[in-house]
């Protein structure tokens, strides 16, 4: 019987289990068995494999995280590790691998496809929605909804205390979460990595609101955002934790207080955005991605990634998806600016 391997790599996010479940159901329909590779590509380095069947995938659709576990491996891997992956892939009797992950996981998959002839199909996962070649990666919608709910909650306390609330959300290279949660949550200023701002711009807009009698404001900031002339890491003695960039929210809050005299607080949402149950959209998208990934294995579309374009399932070369980050929609950013000041 033919075998498909599946792994989930890099940062976890809600919807991974929806993909795994759909892969197992569709693979069985196509006459494959599914081998679960534990903890991303690390599972092939450590030869940590197990059969995933309907018994294991039952009841996981609405569960966050991943039943396969994950790990962060930053490409390029060492030469020896690629060889070990290749050997364990052959030894495991797999005919293809479905790699569910973001930029790092897919780049490793692409290398293995190109230089070790491993048939890889990619599935786009990124709560930051930063992967090119697809309108959406799953996980993003849940993160936006979680962040929006948090902004709503911070809104009421900001208003009661006449304070400025700075809310730092995820988004290392792209500001999708800040932009969409900011619009949905009625933010008064949104800072994204794509458009560095002067602190004067933020403060002028908050002062304009005060003049209109609005003594509170909400400022949403991507973790990768920048304030021109300031370096969050230098000024706040930043210590990097894993992939987190960190502490831009704190820098902006300090600068706002210094420049306006308004009492300011900061909330860093962090991994709360990655936990818990996926939204209906992410469950459906994850399910569609898993189904399509198996179809691509059957059609031998290797070196490609599942993609969602104009609400249709398609495929793109992995190379295209990881070449550069998908930056925010500028029209949407301009729309958000209408609500500043
Ligand atoms: O890449 C997704 C992401 O959630 C980023 O937004 C964030 O910077 C990073 O992962 C956090 O990584 P870690 O879980 O390793 O701290």
Tab-separated table of C-alpha atoms and ligand atoms in Angstrom:
chain	number	residue	atom	x	y	z
A	1	UNK	CA	0.000	0.000	0.000
A	2	UNK	CA	1.215	3.501	-0.783
A	3	UNK	CA	2.167	5.793	2.066
A	4	UNK	CA	1.940	9.559	2.595
A	5	UNK	CA	4.006	11.160	5.336
A	6	UNK	CA	2.666	14.261	7.051
A	7	UNK	CA	4.439	16.718	9.336
A	8	UNK	CA	3.620	20.022	10.991
A	9	UNK	CA	6.632	22.322	11.409
A	10	UNK	CA	7.539	25.730	12.833
A	11	UNK	CA	5.216	27.814	14.999
A	12	UNK	CA	1.975	26.028	15.865
A	13	UNK	CA	-1.418	27.614	15.196
A	14	UNK	CA	-5.100	26.718	15.293
A	15	UNK	CA	-6.176	24.689	12.248
A	16	UNK	CA	-3.224	22.282	12.046
A	17	UNK	CA	-5.384	19.425	13.320
A	18	UNK	CA	-8.065	20.233	10.728
A	19	UNK	CA	-5.443	19.712	7.999
A	20	UNK	CA	-4.199	16.433	9.510
A	21	UNK	CA	-7.749	15.097	9.821
A	22	UNK	CA	-8.607	15.994	6.219
A	23	UNK	CA	-5.363	14.452	4.904
A	24	UNK	CA	-6.110	11.161	6.676
A	25	UNK	CA	-9.716	10.987	5.413
A	26	UNK	CA	-8.843	11.864	1.810
A	27	UNK	CA	-5.724	9.650	1.785
A	28	UNK	CA	-7.770	6.648	2.914
A	29	UNK	CA	-10.301	7.343	0.177
A	30	UNK	CA	-7.424	7.311	-2.330
A	31	UNK	CA	-5.995	4.071	-0.930
A	32	UNK	CA	-3.016	5.460	1.007
A	33	UNK	CA	-1.975	4.984	4.599
A	34	UNK	CA	-0.642	8.018	6.458
A	35	UNK	CA	2.580	8.131	8.449
A	36	UNK	CA	2.715	10.907	11.021
A	37	UNK	CA	6.163	12.472	11.325
A	38	UNK	CA	6.557	13.843	14.848
A	39	UNK	CA	7.734	17.404	15.571
A	40	UNK	CA	8.240	18.675	12.032
A	41	UNK	CA	11.378	17.795	10.080
A	42	UNK	CA	12.975	16.821	13.418
A	43	UNK	CA	10.848	13.642	13.297
A	44	UNK	CA	12.728	12.542	10.194
A	45	UNK	CA	16.075	13.384	11.744
A	46	UNK	CA	15.188	11.349	14.843
A	47	UNK	CA	13.127	8.751	12.945
A	48	UNK	CA	10.095	9.426	15.133
A	49	UNK	CA	7.220	8.135	12.999
A	50	UNK	CA	3.826	6.582	13.643
A	51	UNK	CA	0.776	5.587	11.639
A	52	UNK	CA	-2.043	8.146	11.840
A	53	UNK	CA	-5.497	6.677	11.314
A	54	UNK	CA	-9.118	7.695	11.858
A	55	UNK	CA	-8.915	6.664	15.486
A	56	UNK	CA	-6.236	9.294	16.112
A	57	UNK	CA	-7.908	12.041	14.111
A	58	UNK	CA	-11.338	11.592	15.636
A	59	UNK	CA	-12.423	14.618	17.668
A	60	UNK	CA	-9.491	16.886	16.764
A	61	UNK	CA	-11.160	19.274	14.284
A	62	UNK	CA	-11.799	21.956	16.890
A	63	UNK	CA	-8.589	21.467	18.872
A	64	UNK	CA	-5.767	24.005	18.660
A	65	UNK	CA	-2.116	22.955	18.450
A	66	UNK	CA	-1.062	19.835	16.561
A	67	UNK	CA	-1.391	16.167	17.514
A	68	UNK	CA	1.909	15.564	15.681
A	69	UNK	CA	3.889	18.109	17.690
A	70	UNK	CA	6.182	20.658	16.096
A	71	UNK	CA	9.689	22.105	16.303
A	72	UNK	CA	11.503	25.065	14.880
A	73	UNK	CA	14.294	24.237	12.463
A	74	UNK	CA	15.836	27.177	10.676
A	75	UNK	CA	17.165	26.483	7.159
A	76	UNK	CA	19.657	25.720	5.824
A	77	UNK	CA	19.981	22.437	7.722
A	78	UNK	CA	23.383	20.880	8.064
A	79	UNK	CA	24.426	18.615	5.219
A	80	UNK	CA	24.408	15.524	7.461
A	81	UNK	CA	20.854	16.226	8.608
A	82	UNK	CA	19.529	16.350	5.048
A	83	UNK	CA	21.113	12.921	4.403
A	84	UNK	CA	19.538	11.482	7.547
A	85	UNK	CA	16.122	12.853	6.526
A	86	UNK	CA	16.547	11.259	3.123
A	87	UNK	CA	17.524	7.873	4.608
A	88	UNK	CA	14.667	7.841	7.114
A	89	UNK	CA	12.188	8.895	4.432
A	90	UNK	CA	13.243	5.896	2.296
A	91	UNK	CA	13.350	3.543	5.282
A	92	UNK	CA	9.848	4.668	6.308
A	93	UNK	CA	8.574	3.509	2.884
A	94	UNK	CA	6.869	6.832	2.163
A	95	UNK	CA	5.933	7.852	-1.375
A	96	UNK	CA	5.472	11.553	-0.601
A	97	UNK	CA	5.474	14.042	2.256
A	98	UNK	CA	2.878	16.684	2.994
A	99	UNK	CA	4.741	19.443	4.860
A	100	UNK	CA	2.396	21.777	6.728
A	101	UNK	CA	4.224	24.904	7.778
A	102	UNK	CA	5.457	28.400	7.176
A	103	UNK	CA	8.488	29.842	5.472
A	104	UNK	CA	11.187	27.807	7.280
A	105	UNK	CA	9.398	24.451	7.009
A	106	UNK	CA	8.602	24.984	3.333
A	107	UNK	CA	12.147	26.133	2.502
A	108	UNK	CA	13.514	22.902	3.979
A	109	UNK	CA	10.893	20.961	1.981
A	110	UNK	CA	11.954	22.736	-1.196
A	111	UNK	CA	15.623	21.865	-0.606
A	112	UNK	CA	14.742	18.224	0.010
A	113	UNK	CA	12.660	18.144	-3.167
A	114	UNK	CA	15.344	19.810	-5.276
A	115	UNK	CA	18.494	18.151	-4.008
A	116	UNK	CA	17.336	14.857	-2.450
A	117	UNK	CA	14.463	14.050	-4.767
A	118	UNK	CA	11.916	13.788	-1.942
A	119	UNK	CA	8.376	14.327	-3.310
A	120	UNK	CA	7.058	17.177	-1.155
A	121	UNK	CA	3.696	18.975	-1.228
A	122	UNK	CA	3.427	22.104	0.936
A	123	UNK	CA	0.451	23.435	2.931
A	124	UNK	CA	0.632	27.132	3.942
A	125	UNK	CA	0.451	27.843	7.661
A	126	UNK	CA	1.197	31.310	8.997
A	127	UNK	CA	-0.693	33.234	11.612
A	128	UNK	CA	1.131	36.287	10.252
A	129	UNK	CA	-0.386	35.532	6.789
A	130	UNK	CA	3.063	36.342	5.390
A	131	UNK	CA	3.339	33.576	2.775
A	132	UNK	CA	3.132	34.625	-0.870
A	133	UNK	CA	1.206	32.719	-3.529
A	134	UNK	CA	-1.946	32.331	-1.437
A	135	UNK	CA	-4.591	34.805	-0.277
A	136	UNK	CA	-4.738	33.132	3.129
A	137	UNK	CA	-2.730	30.777	5.252
A	138	UNK	CA	-4.782	29.063	7.955
A	139	UNK	CA	-4.288	30.254	11.546
A	140	UNK	CA	-4.410	33.900	10.548
A	141	UNK	CA	-8.183	34.240	10.856
A	142	UNK	CA	-8.171	32.812	14.381
A	143	UNK	CA	-5.350	35.170	15.399
A	144	UNK	CA	-7.273	38.166	14.030
A	145	UNK	CA	-10.388	37.124	15.940
A	146	UNK	CA	-8.501	36.597	19.195
A	147	UNK	CA	-6.721	39.951	18.822
A	148	UNK	CA	-10.012	41.695	18.002
A	149	UNK	CA	-11.631	40.319	21.137
A	150	UNK	CA	-8.663	41.500	23.206
A	151	UNK	CA	-8.862	44.986	21.649
A	152	UNK	CA	-12.586	45.126	22.518
A	153	UNK	CA	-11.768	44.271	26.117
A	154	UNK	CA	-8.963	46.835	26.317
A	155	UNK	CA	-11.254	49.457	24.765
A	156	UNK	CA	-13.597	49.532	27.748
A	157	UNK	CA	-10.855	49.809	30.351
A	158	UNK	CA	-9.046	52.488	28.276
A	159	UNK	CA	-12.242	54.519	28.132
A	160	UNK	CA	-12.977	54.225	31.870
A	161	UNK	CA	-9.462	55.354	32.847
A	162	UNK	CA	-8.970	57.941	30.086
A	163	UNK	CA	-5.823	56.127	29.027
A	164	UNK	CA	-3.960	55.239	25.887
A	165	UNK	CA	-3.762	51.470	25.366
A	166	UNK	CA	-0.968	50.131	23.203
A	167	UNK	CA	-1.617	46.562	22.056
A	168	UNK	CA	1.267	44.611	20.552
A	169	UNK	CA	0.244	41.747	18.272
A	170	UNK	CA	2.269	39.180	16.316
A	171	UNK	CA	3.667	39.917	12.875
A	172	UNK	CA	7.421	39.881	12.489
A	173	UNK	CA	7.706	41.025	8.878
A	174	UNK	CA	4.135	41.854	7.909
A	175	UNK	CA	1.363	43.751	9.646
A	176	UNK	CA	-1.674	41.696	8.612
A	177	UNK	CA	-2.853	40.870	12.142
A	178	UNK	CA	-2.405	44.462	13.364
A	179	UNK	CA	-4.174	45.844	10.315
A	180	UNK	CA	-7.193	43.534	10.274
A	181	UNK	CA	-7.653	43.291	14.067
A	182	UNK	CA	-7.059	47.048	14.262
A	183	UNK	CA	-9.812	47.764	11.754
A	184	UNK	CA	-12.179	45.224	13.356
A	185	UNK	CA	-11.451	46.549	16.858
A	186	UNK	CA	-11.732	50.237	15.959
A	187	UNK	CA	-8.068	51.141	16.581
A	188	UNK	CA	-7.125	54.809	16.426
A	189	UNK	CA	-3.606	54.189	15.171
A	190	UNK	CA	-2.047	51.092	13.599
A	191	UNK	CA	1.729	50.528	13.289
A	192	UNK	CA	2.951	47.872	10.842
A	193	UNK	CA	6.435	46.766	9.711
A	194	UNK	CA	5.748	47.814	6.113
A	195	UNK	CA	5.299	51.504	6.994
A	196	UNK	CA	7.650	52.808	9.714
A	197	UNK	CA	6.208	55.921	11.389
A	198	UNK	CA	7.438	58.995	13.226
A	199	UNK	CA	6.360	59.116	16.877
A	200	UNK	CA	5.029	62.631	16.150
A	201	UNK	CA	2.474	61.132	13.731
A	202	UNK	CA	1.094	58.858	16.427
A	203	UNK	CA	1.065	61.584	19.096
A	204	UNK	CA	-0.524	64.211	16.821
A	205	UNK	CA	-3.339	61.845	16.026
A	206	UNK	CA	-3.938	61.041	19.733
A	207	UNK	CA	-3.876	64.774	20.583
A	208	UNK	CA	-6.435	65.468	17.855
A	209	UNK	CA	-8.757	62.929	19.472
A	210	UNK	CA	-8.265	64.531	22.883
A	211	UNK	CA	-9.210	67.896	21.396
A	212	UNK	CA	-12.480	66.304	20.260
A	213	UNK	CA	-13.120	65.158	23.830
A	214	UNK	CA	-11.947	61.580	23.271
A	215	UNK	CA	-9.672	61.083	26.258
A	216	UNK	CA	-8.739	57.492	25.463
A	217	UNK	CA	-7.220	55.831	22.409
A	218	UNK	CA	-6.263	52.409	21.102
A	219	UNK	CA	-2.932	51.935	19.319
A	220	UNK	CA	-2.319	48.530	17.699
A	221	UNK	CA	1.289	47.639	16.927
A	222	UNK	CA	2.835	44.688	15.057
A	223	UNK	CA	5.795	43.200	16.878
A	224	UNK	CA	7.955	43.957	13.811
A	225	UNK	CA	6.828	47.605	13.495
A	226	UNK	CA	9.395	50.406	13.620
A	227	UNK	CA	9.391	53.979	14.857
A	228	UNK	CA	11.742	56.109	12.775
A	229	UNK	CA	14.808	57.218	14.732
A	230	UNK	CA	14.306	54.607	17.481
A	231	UNK	CA	15.458	51.027	17.928
A	232	UNK	CA	13.317	49.015	20.358
A	233	UNK	CA	16.020	46.419	20.924
A	234	UNK	CA	18.734	48.959	21.732
A	235	UNK	CA	16.567	51.252	23.809
A	236	UNK	CA	14.918	48.563	25.887
A	237	UNK	CA	17.834	46.174	26.241
A	238	UNK	CA	15.887	43.499	24.395
A	239	UNK	CA	16.644	39.840	24.902
A	240	UNK	CA	15.382	37.703	22.032
A	241	UNK	CA	13.130	34.796	22.904
A	242	UNK	CA	13.026	32.295	20.066
A	243	UNK	CA	11.558	34.017	17.070
A	244	UNK	CA	9.898	36.889	18.921
A	245	UNK	CA	11.141	40.314	17.935
A	246	UNK	CA	9.690	41.966	20.972
A	247	UNK	CA	9.111	45.114	22.946
A	248	UNK	CA	8.176	47.634	20.286
A	249	UNK	CA	4.841	48.068	22.108
A	250	UNK	CA	6.664	49.085	25.268
A	251	UNK	CA	8.872	51.539	23.372
A	252	UNK	CA	5.863	53.181	21.697
A	253	UNK	CA	3.968	53.395	25.004
A	254	UNK	CA	6.964	55.101	26.663
A	255	UNK	CA	7.344	57.563	23.794
A	256	UNK	CA	3.630	58.403	23.789
A	257	UNK	CA	3.673	59.141	27.511
A	258	UNK	CA	6.822	61.288	27.190
A	259	UNK	CA	5.484	63.245	24.213
A	260	UNK	CA	1.864	63.754	25.253
A	261	UNK	CA	1.710	63.348	29.030
A	262	UNK	CA	-1.263	60.968	28.555
A	263	UNK	CA	-1.265	57.966	30.846
A	264	UNK	CA	-0.426	54.940	28.707
A	265	UNK	CA	-0.467	51.176	29.254
A	266	UNK	CA	0.776	48.349	27.067
A	267	UNK	CA	-0.531	44.807	26.521
A	268	UNK	CA	1.504	42.248	24.592
A	269	UNK	CA	-0.842	39.531	23.326
A	270	UNK	CA	1.953	37.116	22.366
A	271	UNK	CA	1.173	33.415	22.131
A	272	UNK	CA	-2.447	33.872	23.226
A	273	UNK	CA	-2.991	34.546	19.511
A	274	UNK	CA	-1.702	31.088	18.647
A	275	UNK	CA	-3.628	29.057	21.186
A	276	UNK	CA	-7.136	27.668	21.469
A	277	UNK	CA	-9.790	26.576	19.066
A	278	UNK	CA	-9.684	27.541	15.356
A	279	UNK	CA	-12.417	29.733	13.889
A	280	UNK	CA	-14.892	28.175	11.451
A	281	UNK	CA	-12.943	29.808	8.596
A	282	UNK	CA	-9.663	28.185	9.690
A	283	UNK	CA	-11.334	24.802	10.197
A	284	UNK	CA	-12.820	24.950	6.713
A	285	UNK	CA	-9.636	26.304	5.098
A	286	UNK	CA	-7.507	23.712	6.888
A	287	UNK	CA	-9.876	20.981	5.725
A	288	UNK	CA	-9.812	22.235	2.128
A	289	UNK	CA	-6.000	22.472	2.220
A	290	UNK	CA	-5.627	18.905	3.526
A	291	UNK	CA	-8.005	17.527	0.898
A	292	UNK	CA	-6.242	19.407	-1.907
A	293	UNK	CA	-2.775	18.371	-0.678
A	294	UNK	CA	-3.705	14.684	-1.088
A	295	UNK	CA	-5.121	15.410	-4.545
A	296	UNK	CA	-1.760	16.980	-5.401
A	297	UNK	CA	0.113	13.899	-4.165
A	298	UNK	CA	-2.102	11.720	-6.369
A	299	UNK	CA	-1.463	14.055	-9.329
A	300	UNK	CA	2.302	14.098	-8.484
A	301	UNK	CA	2.406	17.877	-8.200
A	302	UNK	CA	5.563	17.858	-6.117
A	303	UNK	CA	7.596	20.913	-5.165
A	304	UNK	CA	4.274	22.794	-5.062
A	305	UNK	CA	2.151	24.280	-2.307
A	306	UNK	CA	-1.619	24.327	-1.924
A	307	UNK	CA	-2.954	27.835	-2.393
A	308	UNK	CA	-6.243	29.668	-1.923
A	309	UNK	CA	-6.898	32.284	-4.584
A	310	UNK	CA	-10.245	34.035	-5.027
A	311	UNK	CA	-11.771	31.333	-2.819
A	312	UNK	CA	-10.643	28.556	-5.194
A	313	UNK	CA	-8.119	25.873	-4.299
A	314	UNK	CA	-5.065	25.999	-6.530
A	315	UNK	CA	-1.355	25.223	-6.355
A	316	UNK	CA	1.807	27.297	-6.721
A	317	UNK	CA	5.499	26.461	-6.768
A	318	UNK	CA	6.865	26.423	-3.196
A	319	UNK	CA	9.649	28.610	-4.523
A	320	UNK	CA	7.115	31.321	-5.349
A	321	UNK	CA	5.528	31.132	-1.898
A	322	UNK	CA	8.788	31.574	0.023
A	323	UNK	CA	10.621	34.005	-2.286
A	324	UNK	CA	9.356	37.103	-0.471
A	325	UNK	CA	6.866	37.994	2.231
A	326	UNK	CA	3.335	38.935	1.271
A	327	UNK	CA	3.084	42.483	2.556
A	328	UNK	CA	-0.171	44.117	3.646
A	329	UNK	CA	-2.767	45.403	1.236
A	330	UNK	CA	-2.028	49.126	0.849
A	331	UNK	CA	-5.665	50.002	0.130
A	332	UNK	CA	-6.654	48.443	3.420
A	333	UNK	CA	-3.887	50.386	5.188
A	334	UNK	CA	-5.128	53.654	3.678
A	335	UNK	CA	-8.654	52.777	4.758
A	336	UNK	CA	-7.413	52.205	8.332
A	337	UNK	CA	-5.700	55.609	8.317
A	338	UNK	CA	-9.100	57.261	7.844
A	339	UNK	CA	-9.821	56.413	11.479
A	340	UNK	CA	-6.666	58.079	12.897
A	341	UNK	CA	-7.070	61.411	14.644
B	1	LIG	O1	5.896	32.998	12.780
B	1	LIG	C1	4.796	33.052	13.592
B	1	LIG	C2	5.108	33.685	14.900
B	1	LIG	O2	3.977	33.508	15.716
B	1	LIG	C3	5.510	35.157	14.851
B	1	LIG	O3	4.483	36.063	14.678
B	1	LIG	C4	6.249	35.311	16.143
B	1	LIG	O4	7.190	36.327	16.035
B	1	LIG	C5	6.915	33.993	16.298
B	1	LIG	O5	6.180	33.067	15.571
B	1	LIG	C6	7.049	33.506	17.724
B	1	LIG	O6	7.846	32.368	17.739
B	1	LIG	P1	8.104	31.436	18.988
B	1	LIG	O7	6.842	30.643	19.224
B	1	LIG	O8	9.231	30.564	18.575
B	1	LIG	O9	8.413	32.304	20.162
